[in-house]
């Protein structure tokens, strides 16, 4: 039991140090962008622009905008950016960076979706669970093949940073809301709740279809 408590305490201490020094994680930003840009560039020769015509020509602008609403959910991350800006020495300068980051993320999302459709066709891409991952597997550029493992590793690092930031925001924001100075204590509450919620979906269908209807 003592060993378990020691390991838990050391893990939580490491997590707190990581949350207090999230700025170092920004060094992974260019690496994450490369994980998106490289597959898009290497698959340019496979693009068939004619595959985009059925979507553009057979639908009205309102239909296209309705289809863009689900993918716009990533804009909810801007709430997290607004909270992090309060820790910047000059928040006004940080606003430009936050807006630029949101625009770049939206642009890469648009380009990735268009390239998946232009290569796989809408009928095929819409049935794929992770079309961008299949796009990476589709790369065949000389000796550059089987890059999906590298891209997945980069994604995992990005997800770890994002989850860490959300855990920090939930703990710090709740402590400030309740007027409690020791915000670190809320990590022991927010982390178990997040783990329990992550275990509710039994599979991809539950998380992507059933939870979306709730």
mmCIF file of C-alpha atoms in Angstrom:
data_model
loop_
_atom_site.group_PDB
_atom_site.id
_atom_site.type_symbol
_atom_site.label_atom_id
_atom_site.label_comp_id
_atom_site.label_asym_id
_atom_site.label_seq_id
_atom_site.Cartn_x
_atom_site.Cartn_y
_atom_site.Cartn_z
ATOM 1 C CA UNK A 1 0.000 0.000 0.000
ATOM 2 C CA UNK A 2 2.862 2.361 0.840
ATOM 3 C CA UNK A 3 4.420 1.711 -2.545
ATOM 4 C CA UNK A 4 1.139 2.489 -4.300
ATOM 5 C CA UNK A 5 0.711 5.751 -2.375
ATOM 6 C CA UNK A 6 4.268 6.743 -3.181
ATOM 7 C CA UNK A 7 3.811 6.067 -6.900
ATOM 8 C CA UNK A 8 0.505 7.939 -6.960
ATOM 9 C CA UNK A 9 1.979 10.936 -5.141
ATOM 10 C CA UNK A 10 4.983 11.048 -7.473
ATOM 11 C CA UNK A 11 2.730 10.820 -10.526
ATOM 12 C CA UNK A 12 0.517 13.646 -9.311
ATOM 13 C CA UNK A 13 3.567 15.762 -8.470
ATOM 14 C CA UNK A 14 4.914 15.201 -11.977
ATOM 15 C CA UNK A 15 1.527 16.147 -13.415
ATOM 16 C CA UNK A 16 1.408 19.372 -11.390
ATOM 17 C CA UNK A 17 4.893 20.343 -12.560
ATOM 18 C CA UNK A 18 3.888 19.666 -16.141
ATOM 19 C CA UNK A 19 0.744 21.781 -15.817
ATOM 20 C CA UNK A 20 2.704 24.684 -14.354
ATOM 21 C CA UNK A 21 5.201 24.552 -17.235
ATOM 22 C CA UNK A 22 2.904 23.975 -20.225
ATOM 23 C CA UNK A 23 4.830 26.558 -22.224
ATOM 24 C CA UNK A 24 7.505 23.939 -22.962
ATOM 25 C CA UNK A 25 4.861 21.855 -24.706
ATOM 26 C CA UNK A 26 4.571 24.628 -27.296
ATOM 27 C CA UNK A 27 7.830 23.305 -28.761
ATOM 28 C CA UNK A 28 5.805 20.381 -30.102
ATOM 29 C CA UNK A 29 3.615 22.774 -32.116
ATOM 30 C CA UNK A 30 5.792 22.728 -35.266
ATOM 31 C CA UNK A 31 6.084 18.939 -34.999
ATOM 32 C CA UNK A 32 2.300 18.583 -34.870
ATOM 33 C CA UNK A 33 1.931 20.889 -37.883
ATOM 34 C CA UNK A 34 4.452 18.782 -39.796
ATOM 35 C CA UNK A 35 2.384 15.696 -38.969
ATOM 36 C CA UNK A 36 -0.488 17.336 -40.867
ATOM 37 C CA UNK A 37 1.369 19.174 -43.623
ATOM 38 C CA UNK A 38 3.629 16.332 -44.772
ATOM 39 C CA UNK A 39 0.788 13.877 -45.606
ATOM 40 C CA UNK A 40 -1.114 16.642 -47.402
ATOM 41 C CA UNK A 41 1.914 17.567 -49.503
ATOM 42 C CA UNK A 42 2.917 13.992 -50.328
ATOM 43 C CA UNK A 43 -0.589 13.169 -51.566
ATOM 44 C CA UNK A 44 -0.958 16.156 -53.879
ATOM 45 C CA UNK A 45 -0.284 14.002 -56.942
ATOM 46 C CA UNK A 46 -3.204 11.719 -55.995
ATOM 47 C CA UNK A 47 -5.793 14.513 -55.898
ATOM 48 C CA UNK A 48 -8.669 14.284 -58.362
ATOM 49 C CA UNK A 49 -10.470 17.637 -58.366
ATOM 50 C CA UNK A 50 -13.403 16.133 -60.253
ATOM 51 C CA UNK A 51 -14.313 14.234 -57.092
ATOM 52 C CA UNK A 52 -15.193 17.534 -55.412
ATOM 53 C CA UNK A 53 -17.740 18.544 -58.047
ATOM 54 C CA UNK A 54 -20.624 16.342 -56.832
ATOM 55 C CA UNK A 55 -20.461 18.041 -53.433
ATOM 56 C CA UNK A 56 -20.097 21.594 -54.699
ATOM 57 C CA UNK A 57 -22.469 21.377 -57.664
ATOM 58 C CA UNK A 58 -25.214 19.189 -56.169
ATOM 59 C CA UNK A 59 -25.663 21.094 -52.899
ATOM 60 C CA UNK A 60 -26.666 24.608 -51.986
ATOM 61 C CA UNK A 61 -24.618 26.909 -49.794
ATOM 62 C CA UNK A 62 -26.954 26.358 -46.842
ATOM 63 C CA UNK A 63 -26.478 22.585 -47.058
ATOM 64 C CA UNK A 64 -22.693 22.984 -47.130
ATOM 65 C CA UNK A 65 -22.812 25.273 -44.095
ATOM 66 C CA UNK A 66 -24.977 22.778 -42.186
ATOM 67 C CA UNK A 67 -22.453 20.059 -42.917
ATOM 68 C CA UNK A 68 -19.675 22.296 -41.582
ATOM 69 C CA UNK A 69 -21.347 22.767 -38.189
ATOM 70 C CA UNK A 70 -20.222 19.436 -36.611
ATOM 71 C CA UNK A 71 -16.582 20.058 -37.522
ATOM 72 C CA UNK A 72 -16.820 23.571 -36.043
ATOM 73 C CA UNK A 73 -16.961 22.034 -32.572
ATOM 74 C CA UNK A 74 -13.176 22.410 -32.312
ATOM 75 C CA UNK A 75 -13.796 26.165 -31.932
ATOM 76 C CA UNK A 76 -14.852 25.349 -28.379
ATOM 77 C CA UNK A 77 -11.131 25.150 -27.629
ATOM 78 C CA UNK A 78 -11.091 28.949 -27.906
ATOM 79 C CA UNK A 79 -12.686 29.050 -24.453
ATOM 80 C CA UNK A 80 -9.571 27.331 -23.139
ATOM 81 C CA UNK A 81 -7.390 29.835 -24.992
ATOM 82 C CA UNK A 82 -9.270 32.718 -23.381
ATOM 83 C CA UNK A 83 -8.475 31.288 -19.957
ATOM 84 C CA UNK A 84 -4.799 30.730 -20.757
ATOM 85 C CA UNK A 85 -4.490 34.328 -22.018
ATOM 86 C CA UNK A 86 -4.987 35.550 -18.458
ATOM 87 C CA UNK A 87 -1.584 34.058 -17.588
ATOM 88 C CA UNK A 88 0.188 35.956 -20.379
ATOM 89 C CA UNK A 89 2.152 39.062 -19.387
ATOM 90 C CA UNK A 90 0.384 41.091 -22.086
ATOM 91 C CA UNK A 91 -2.976 39.396 -22.888
ATOM 92 C CA UNK A 92 -3.678 41.829 -25.744
ATOM 93 C CA UNK A 93 -0.684 40.515 -27.688
ATOM 94 C CA UNK A 94 -1.775 36.958 -27.009
ATOM 95 C CA UNK A 95 -5.166 37.559 -28.651
ATOM 96 C CA UNK A 96 -3.541 37.847 -32.088
ATOM 97 C CA UNK A 97 -1.768 34.536 -31.611
ATOM 98 C CA UNK A 98 -4.967 32.842 -30.425
ATOM 99 C CA UNK A 99 -6.934 34.108 -33.435
ATOM 100 C CA UNK A 100 -4.145 33.123 -35.839
ATOM 101 C CA UNK A 101 -3.983 29.645 -34.304
ATOM 102 C CA UNK A 102 -7.742 29.174 -34.699
ATOM 103 C CA UNK A 103 -7.594 30.293 -38.335
ATOM 104 C CA UNK A 104 -4.684 27.947 -39.112
ATOM 105 C CA UNK A 105 -6.432 25.030 -37.407
ATOM 106 C CA UNK A 106 -9.610 25.691 -39.382
ATOM 107 C CA UNK A 107 -7.635 25.964 -42.627
ATOM 108 C CA UNK A 108 -5.858 22.644 -42.072
ATOM 109 C CA UNK A 109 -9.173 21.001 -41.180
ATOM 110 C CA UNK A 110 -10.700 22.271 -44.417
ATOM 111 C CA UNK A 111 -7.725 21.198 -46.537
ATOM 112 C CA UNK A 112 -7.629 17.754 -44.915
ATOM 113 C CA UNK A 113 -11.342 17.165 -45.516
ATOM 114 C CA UNK A 114 -11.145 18.359 -49.126
ATOM 115 C CA UNK A 115 -8.115 16.188 -49.874
ATOM 116 C CA UNK A 116 -9.750 13.100 -48.354
ATOM 117 C CA UNK A 117 -12.793 13.649 -50.559
ATOM 118 C CA UNK A 118 -10.698 14.446 -53.636
ATOM 119 C CA UNK A 119 -8.743 11.194 -53.250
ATOM 120 C CA UNK A 120 -11.242 8.705 -51.778
ATOM 121 C CA UNK A 121 -14.521 10.185 -53.091
ATOM 122 C CA UNK A 122 -17.247 11.374 -50.730
ATOM 123 C CA UNK A 123 -19.031 8.013 -50.681
ATOM 124 C CA UNK A 124 -15.872 6.269 -49.430
ATOM 125 C CA UNK A 125 -14.463 8.984 -47.158
ATOM 126 C CA UNK A 126 -17.781 9.426 -45.337
ATOM 127 C CA UNK A 127 -17.780 5.742 -44.318
ATOM 128 C CA UNK A 128 -14.242 5.792 -42.945
ATOM 129 C CA UNK A 129 -13.722 6.205 -39.220
ATOM 130 C CA UNK A 130 -10.471 8.153 -39.568
ATOM 131 C CA UNK A 131 -10.139 9.252 -43.210
ATOM 132 C CA UNK A 132 -6.997 11.309 -42.550
ATOM 133 C CA UNK A 133 -5.235 8.262 -41.124
ATOM 134 C CA UNK A 134 -6.153 6.339 -44.264
ATOM 135 C CA UNK A 135 -4.801 9.289 -46.228
ATOM 136 C CA UNK A 136 -1.462 8.842 -44.478
ATOM 137 C CA UNK A 137 -1.477 5.121 -45.237
ATOM 138 C CA UNK A 138 -2.155 5.995 -48.869
ATOM 139 C CA UNK A 139 1.226 7.754 -49.172
ATOM 140 C CA UNK A 140 3.587 6.082 -51.611
ATOM 141 C CA UNK A 141 6.417 8.489 -52.344
ATOM 142 C CA UNK A 142 9.602 6.605 -53.041
ATOM 143 C CA UNK A 143 10.990 5.210 -49.799
ATOM 144 C CA UNK A 144 8.448 7.192 -47.724
ATOM 145 C CA UNK A 145 5.804 4.639 -46.832
ATOM 146 C CA UNK A 146 3.981 3.412 -43.731
ATOM 147 C CA UNK A 147 4.090 6.836 -42.060
ATOM 148 C CA UNK A 148 0.901 6.216 -40.101
ATOM 149 C CA UNK A 149 2.841 5.124 -36.989
ATOM 150 C CA UNK A 150 4.757 8.428 -36.943
ATOM 151 C CA UNK A 151 1.606 10.493 -37.411
ATOM 152 C CA UNK A 152 -0.255 8.569 -34.702
ATOM 153 C CA UNK A 153 2.650 9.170 -32.290
ATOM 154 C CA UNK A 154 2.457 12.903 -33.011
ATOM 155 C CA UNK A 155 -1.311 12.852 -32.492
ATOM 156 C CA UNK A 156 -0.911 11.103 -29.134
ATOM 157 C CA UNK A 157 1.477 13.820 -27.957
ATOM 158 C CA UNK A 158 -0.996 16.483 -29.043
ATOM 159 C CA UNK A 159 -3.868 14.735 -27.280
ATOM 160 C CA UNK A 160 -1.796 14.439 -24.100
ATOM 161 C CA UNK A 161 -1.097 18.190 -24.141
ATOM 162 C CA UNK A 162 -4.743 19.004 -24.805
ATOM 163 C CA UNK A 163 -6.049 16.761 -22.023
ATOM 164 C CA UNK A 164 -3.466 18.230 -19.633
ATOM 165 C CA UNK A 165 -4.596 21.754 -20.453
ATOM 166 C CA UNK A 166 -8.244 20.852 -19.947
ATOM 167 C CA UNK A 167 -7.421 19.229 -16.614
ATOM 168 C CA UNK A 168 -5.578 22.360 -15.546
ATOM 169 C CA UNK A 169 -8.436 24.604 -16.701
ATOM 170 C CA UNK A 170 -11.068 22.518 -14.897
ATOM 171 C CA UNK A 171 -9.075 22.426 -11.645
ATOM 172 C CA UNK A 172 -7.943 26.042 -11.649
ATOM 173 C CA UNK A 173 -11.271 27.444 -12.857
ATOM 174 C CA UNK A 174 -13.310 25.497 -10.288
ATOM 175 C CA UNK A 175 -11.008 26.592 -7.477
ATOM 176 C CA UNK A 176 -11.287 30.237 -8.501
ATOM 177 C CA UNK A 177 -15.049 29.942 -8.850
ATOM 178 C CA UNK A 178 -15.357 28.554 -5.318
ATOM 179 C CA UNK A 179 -12.820 31.018 -3.929
ATOM 180 C CA UNK A 180 -10.289 28.337 -2.937
ATOM 181 C CA UNK A 181 -6.591 29.256 -3.169
ATOM 182 C CA UNK A 182 -5.172 25.707 -3.347
ATOM 183 C CA UNK A 183 -6.367 24.841 -6.845
ATOM 184 C CA UNK A 184 -4.032 21.819 -7.059
ATOM 185 C CA UNK A 185 -6.299 19.859 -4.726
ATOM 186 C CA UNK A 186 -9.022 19.862 -7.373
ATOM 187 C CA UNK A 187 -6.830 17.760 -9.660
ATOM 188 C CA UNK A 188 -7.631 14.779 -7.402
ATOM 189 C CA UNK A 189 -11.335 15.413 -8.123
ATOM 190 C CA UNK A 190 -11.231 16.390 -11.805
ATOM 191 C CA UNK A 191 -8.927 13.536 -12.870
ATOM 192 C CA UNK A 192 -11.126 10.666 -11.523
ATOM 193 C CA UNK A 193 -14.242 12.286 -13.014
ATOM 194 C CA UNK A 194 -12.524 12.546 -16.403
ATOM 195 C CA UNK A 195 -11.424 8.909 -16.215
ATOM 196 C CA UNK A 196 -14.951 7.732 -15.344
ATOM 197 C CA UNK A 197 -16.507 9.759 -18.177
ATOM 198 C CA UNK A 198 -13.942 8.410 -20.653
ATOM 199 C CA UNK A 199 -14.937 4.845 -19.716
ATOM 200 C CA UNK A 200 -18.669 5.351 -20.365
ATOM 201 C CA UNK A 201 -18.497 4.882 -24.175
ATOM 202 C CA UNK A 202 -17.985 1.198 -24.866
ATOM 203 C CA UNK A 203 -16.694 1.716 -28.397
ATOM 204 C CA UNK A 204 -16.388 4.221 -31.209
ATOM 205 C CA UNK A 205 -20.093 3.957 -32.057
ATOM 206 C CA UNK A 206 -21.104 5.025 -28.555
ATOM 207 C CA UNK A 207 -18.773 8.015 -28.513
ATOM 208 C CA UNK A 208 -19.426 9.269 -32.045
ATOM 209 C CA UNK A 209 -23.125 8.440 -32.596
ATOM 210 C CA UNK A 210 -25.012 7.758 -29.386
ATOM 211 C CA UNK A 211 -23.366 10.503 -27.313
ATOM 212 C CA UNK A 212 -23.880 12.988 -30.125
ATOM 213 C CA UNK A 213 -27.649 12.441 -29.931
ATOM 214 C CA UNK A 214 -27.790 13.118 -26.177
#
